[in-house]
Each structure stands twice: as structure tokens, then as C-alpha cells.
Coordinates of C-alpha atoms in Angstrom, one line a residue:
X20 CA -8.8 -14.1 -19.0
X21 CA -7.3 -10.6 -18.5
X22 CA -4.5 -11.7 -20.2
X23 CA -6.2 -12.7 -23.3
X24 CA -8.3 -9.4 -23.6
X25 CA -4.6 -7.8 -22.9
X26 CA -3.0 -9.1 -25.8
X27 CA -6.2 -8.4 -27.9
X28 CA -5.7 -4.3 -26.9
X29 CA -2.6 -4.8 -27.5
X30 CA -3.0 -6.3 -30.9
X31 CA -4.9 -3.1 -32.1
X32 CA -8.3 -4.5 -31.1
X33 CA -9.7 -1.3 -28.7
X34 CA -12.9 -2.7 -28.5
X35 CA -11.5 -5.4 -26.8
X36 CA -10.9 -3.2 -23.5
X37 CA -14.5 -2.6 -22.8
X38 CA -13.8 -6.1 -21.2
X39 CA -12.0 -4.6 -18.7
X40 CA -14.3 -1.3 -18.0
X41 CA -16.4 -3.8 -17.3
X42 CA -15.3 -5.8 -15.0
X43 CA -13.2 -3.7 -13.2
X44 CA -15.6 -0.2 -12.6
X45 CA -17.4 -1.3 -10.1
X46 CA -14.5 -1.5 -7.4
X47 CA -12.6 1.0 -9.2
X48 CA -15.6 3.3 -8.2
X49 CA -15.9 1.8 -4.7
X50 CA -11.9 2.3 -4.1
X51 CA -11.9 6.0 -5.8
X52 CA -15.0 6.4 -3.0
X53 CA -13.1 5.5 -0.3
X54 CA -10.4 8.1 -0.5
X55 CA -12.3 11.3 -2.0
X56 CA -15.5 10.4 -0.7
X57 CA -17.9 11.9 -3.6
X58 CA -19.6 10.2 -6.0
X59 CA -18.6 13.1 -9.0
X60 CA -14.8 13.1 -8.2
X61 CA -14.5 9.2 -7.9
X62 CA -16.2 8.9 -11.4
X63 CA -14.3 11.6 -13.1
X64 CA -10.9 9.7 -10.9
X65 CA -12.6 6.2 -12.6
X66 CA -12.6 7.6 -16.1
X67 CA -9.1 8.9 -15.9
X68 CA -7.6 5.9 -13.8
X69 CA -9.1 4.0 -17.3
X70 CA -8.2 6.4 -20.1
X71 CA -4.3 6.1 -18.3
X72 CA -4.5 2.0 -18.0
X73 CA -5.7 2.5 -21.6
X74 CA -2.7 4.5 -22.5
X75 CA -0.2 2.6 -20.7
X76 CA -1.4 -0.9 -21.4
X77 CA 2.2 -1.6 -22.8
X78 CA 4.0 -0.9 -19.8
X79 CA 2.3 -3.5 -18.2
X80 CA 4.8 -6.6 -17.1
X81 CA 2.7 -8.9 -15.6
X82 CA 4.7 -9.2 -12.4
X83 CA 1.5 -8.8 -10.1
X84 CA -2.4 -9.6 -11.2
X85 CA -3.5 -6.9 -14.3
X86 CA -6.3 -5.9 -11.2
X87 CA -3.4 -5.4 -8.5
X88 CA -1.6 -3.1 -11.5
X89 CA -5.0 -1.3 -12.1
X90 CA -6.4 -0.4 -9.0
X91 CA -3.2 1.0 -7.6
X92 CA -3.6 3.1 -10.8
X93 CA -7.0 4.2 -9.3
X94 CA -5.7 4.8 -5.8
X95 CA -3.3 7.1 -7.0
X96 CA -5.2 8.9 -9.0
X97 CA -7.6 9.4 -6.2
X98 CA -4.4 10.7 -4.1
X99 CA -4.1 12.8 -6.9
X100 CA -6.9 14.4 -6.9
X101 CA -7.7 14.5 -2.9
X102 CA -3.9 16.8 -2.2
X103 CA -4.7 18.6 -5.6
X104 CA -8.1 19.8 -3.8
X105 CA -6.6 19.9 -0.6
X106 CA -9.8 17.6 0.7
X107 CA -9.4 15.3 3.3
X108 CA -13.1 13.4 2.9
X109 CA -16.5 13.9 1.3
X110 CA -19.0 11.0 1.0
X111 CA -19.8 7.4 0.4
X112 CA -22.0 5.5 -1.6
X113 CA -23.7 1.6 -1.7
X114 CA -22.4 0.4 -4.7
X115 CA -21.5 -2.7 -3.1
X116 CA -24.4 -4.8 -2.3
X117 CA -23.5 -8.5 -0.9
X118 CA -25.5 -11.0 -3.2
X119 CA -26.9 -14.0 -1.0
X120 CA -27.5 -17.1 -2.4
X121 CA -30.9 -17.7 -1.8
X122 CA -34.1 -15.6 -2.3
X123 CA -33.4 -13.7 1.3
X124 CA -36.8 -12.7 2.9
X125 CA -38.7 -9.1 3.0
X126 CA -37.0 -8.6 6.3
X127 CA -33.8 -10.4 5.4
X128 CA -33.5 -8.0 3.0
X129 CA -34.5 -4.7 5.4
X130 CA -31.9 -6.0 7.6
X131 CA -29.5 -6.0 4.6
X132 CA -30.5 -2.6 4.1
X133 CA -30.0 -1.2 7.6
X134 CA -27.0 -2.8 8.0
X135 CA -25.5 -1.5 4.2
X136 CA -26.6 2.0 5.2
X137 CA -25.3 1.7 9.3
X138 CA -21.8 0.4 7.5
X139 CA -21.4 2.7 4.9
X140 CA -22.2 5.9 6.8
X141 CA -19.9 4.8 9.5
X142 CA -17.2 4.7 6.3
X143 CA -17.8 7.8 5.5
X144 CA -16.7 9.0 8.9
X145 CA -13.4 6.9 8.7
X146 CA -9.9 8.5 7.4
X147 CA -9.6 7.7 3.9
X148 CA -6.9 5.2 4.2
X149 CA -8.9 3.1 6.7
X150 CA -12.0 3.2 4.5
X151 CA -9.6 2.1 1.5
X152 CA -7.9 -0.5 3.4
X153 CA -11.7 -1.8 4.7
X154 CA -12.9 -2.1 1.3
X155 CA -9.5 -3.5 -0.4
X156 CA -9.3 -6.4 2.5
X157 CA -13.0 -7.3 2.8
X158 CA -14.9 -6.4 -0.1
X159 CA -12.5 -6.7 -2.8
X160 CA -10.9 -9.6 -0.5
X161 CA -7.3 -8.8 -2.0
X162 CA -4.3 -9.8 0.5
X163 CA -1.6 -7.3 2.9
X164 CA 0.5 -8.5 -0.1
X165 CA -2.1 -6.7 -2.6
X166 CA -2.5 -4.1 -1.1
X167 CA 0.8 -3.6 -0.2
X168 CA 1.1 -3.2 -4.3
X169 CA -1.9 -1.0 -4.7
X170 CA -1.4 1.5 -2.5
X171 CA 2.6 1.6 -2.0
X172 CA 2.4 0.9 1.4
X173 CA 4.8 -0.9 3.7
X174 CA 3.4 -4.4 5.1
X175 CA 3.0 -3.4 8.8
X176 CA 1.2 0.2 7.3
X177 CA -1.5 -1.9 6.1
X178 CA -1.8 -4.0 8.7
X179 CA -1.8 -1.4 11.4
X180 CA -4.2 0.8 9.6
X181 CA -6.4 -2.4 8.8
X182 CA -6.2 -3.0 12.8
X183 CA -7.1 0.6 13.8
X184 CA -9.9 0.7 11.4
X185 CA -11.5 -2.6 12.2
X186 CA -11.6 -1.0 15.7
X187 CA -12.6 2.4 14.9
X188 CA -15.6 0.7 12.7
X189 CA -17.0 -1.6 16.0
X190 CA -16.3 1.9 18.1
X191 CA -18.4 4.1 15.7
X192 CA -20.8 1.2 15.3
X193 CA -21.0 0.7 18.8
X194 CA -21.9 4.5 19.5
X195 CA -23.8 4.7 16.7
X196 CA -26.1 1.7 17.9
X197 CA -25.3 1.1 21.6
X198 CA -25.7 -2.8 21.7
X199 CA -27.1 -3.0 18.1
X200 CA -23.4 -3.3 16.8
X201 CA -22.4 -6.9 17.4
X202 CA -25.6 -8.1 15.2
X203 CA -24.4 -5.8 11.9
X204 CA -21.1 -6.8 11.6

């Protein structure tokens, strides 16, 4: 599909790339969020990552999935902006709801709650790479390979900062809840 609504940008119709705004803004947001952690910056990141995909639509080859292409373009305007600042981490927010299947009960859905809120706060404590790589791998469920592409890092990076922040999310869960941990995640 993205390579229809590719073409059709390319072919002069502009409209045609709200397809993409839409699809792809939500994550863009979450994966700006993970690195500068502030719900103002990561739009303003969001709106520039699309106004250069925009601009640079042509350059794209189609060697790796348009989303793969796009998102590293957010990540690295997030970088951008983070050593431009000199900030090293701000907030988080719960963008990302998971979507059961089923009509989930009252307390199905407090528990859903809790749990959001436990995880993301916990996020917001994690190094910006680990929170990136967290959200990349599980929400976004892209592969090392992916990743690899969107953020420019080596294979064992990512799979050494995915290890350390799987384990630094159960410690911080762990602390945070004592024995409560194991039944969030």
C-alpha cells in the first residue's frame, strides 16, 4: 500500500501523503518520546521528521520497508534535537494503548491502566536508547534487522541494549512494586 500512495506523491498528488501522516504518527510520536522524552519536542521532532520524508520522498529506493526508511528519519531527528539541547531525558507519554479483542471488564481495564502507567513511568526512567529499542522491538514489533536500519546501530548494539533494558525494566519494576512485577509484565 505504501508504495501506491508513494508513487501517487510522487506523481504530483500531495494530498496523497496525508496517507502516510496517518498511519505512521502515532509511533513516529511514540519513537520521538522515547529519546527526548517531552511531549512538545517529540511533536515539533514528528512534524519535521514529516515535512523532511516529504521533501525527500524521491530519494527514496525501496531497499528496506518505506516505515524502516521513515522512522530512522524520526530517530535521527530526535538525536538531533536531544545533543542540540544538550538533554539527556524528559518525559513519557501513553500513546500506546494495547487493544484487546474482546469487551475487557471494569477491572480488566483498571489493571490495563495500572499496568500502562507502572510501564510507562518506568520508561521514562530508562536511557533513551533502551526506551527506543523497548518500544521499536515490542510495540512497534520491528526486527534487530529493523532496527539495526532505523537507528544505525550495529546488530550486537541492539541486542545488548535490548538485553540490558529488558533487565533494567523487571529491576525498576521490581523495586517499584516489590513482588507486584511478575503480574505487569
Amino acid at each position: 500500500m505504501d508504495d501506491l500512495y508513494i508513487k501517487k506523491v510522487l506523481d504530483g498528488d500531495t494530498e496523497a501523503f496525508r496517507y502516510f501522516v496517518s498511519q505512521y504518527k502515532d509511533m513516529a510520536f511514540t519513537l520521538s518520546m522515547s529519546v527526548v522524552k517531552n511531549e512538545f519536542v517529540a511533536t515539533d521532532v514528528v512534524q519535521e521528521a514529516f515535512m523532511k520524508t516529504f521533501q525527500n520522498l524521491k530519494k527514496f529506493k525501496g531497499n528496506s520497508k518505506f516505515s524502516t526508511w521513515f522512522y530512522r528519519i524520526v530517530v535521527n531527528e530526535s538525536i538531533k534535537v536531544i545533543r542540540k539541547k544538550g538533554e539527556q531525558s524528559m518525559d513519557l507519554d501513553n500513546s500506546h494503548h494495547i487493544h484487546p479483542v474482546s469487551e475487557p471488564s471494569a477491572i480488566d481495564q483498571m489493571k490495563e491502566l495500572e499496568r500502562e502507567y507502572h510501564i510507562n513511568e518506568i520508561l521514562t526512567r530508562l536511557a533513551a536508547g533502551e526506551s527506543l529499542v523497548l518500544r521499536l522491538f515490542y510495540l512497534n514489533e520491528n526486527s534487530i534487522a529493523e532496527i539495526c536500519e532505523i537507528t544505525g546501530w550495529s546488530e550486537s548494539k541492539v541486542k545488548v541494549t535490548l538485553h540490558r533494558a529488558r533487565k533494567n525494566m523487571e529491576k525498576q519494576l521490581t523495586k517499584k512494586l516489590k513482588g507486584e512485577a511478575k503480574t505487569l509484565i
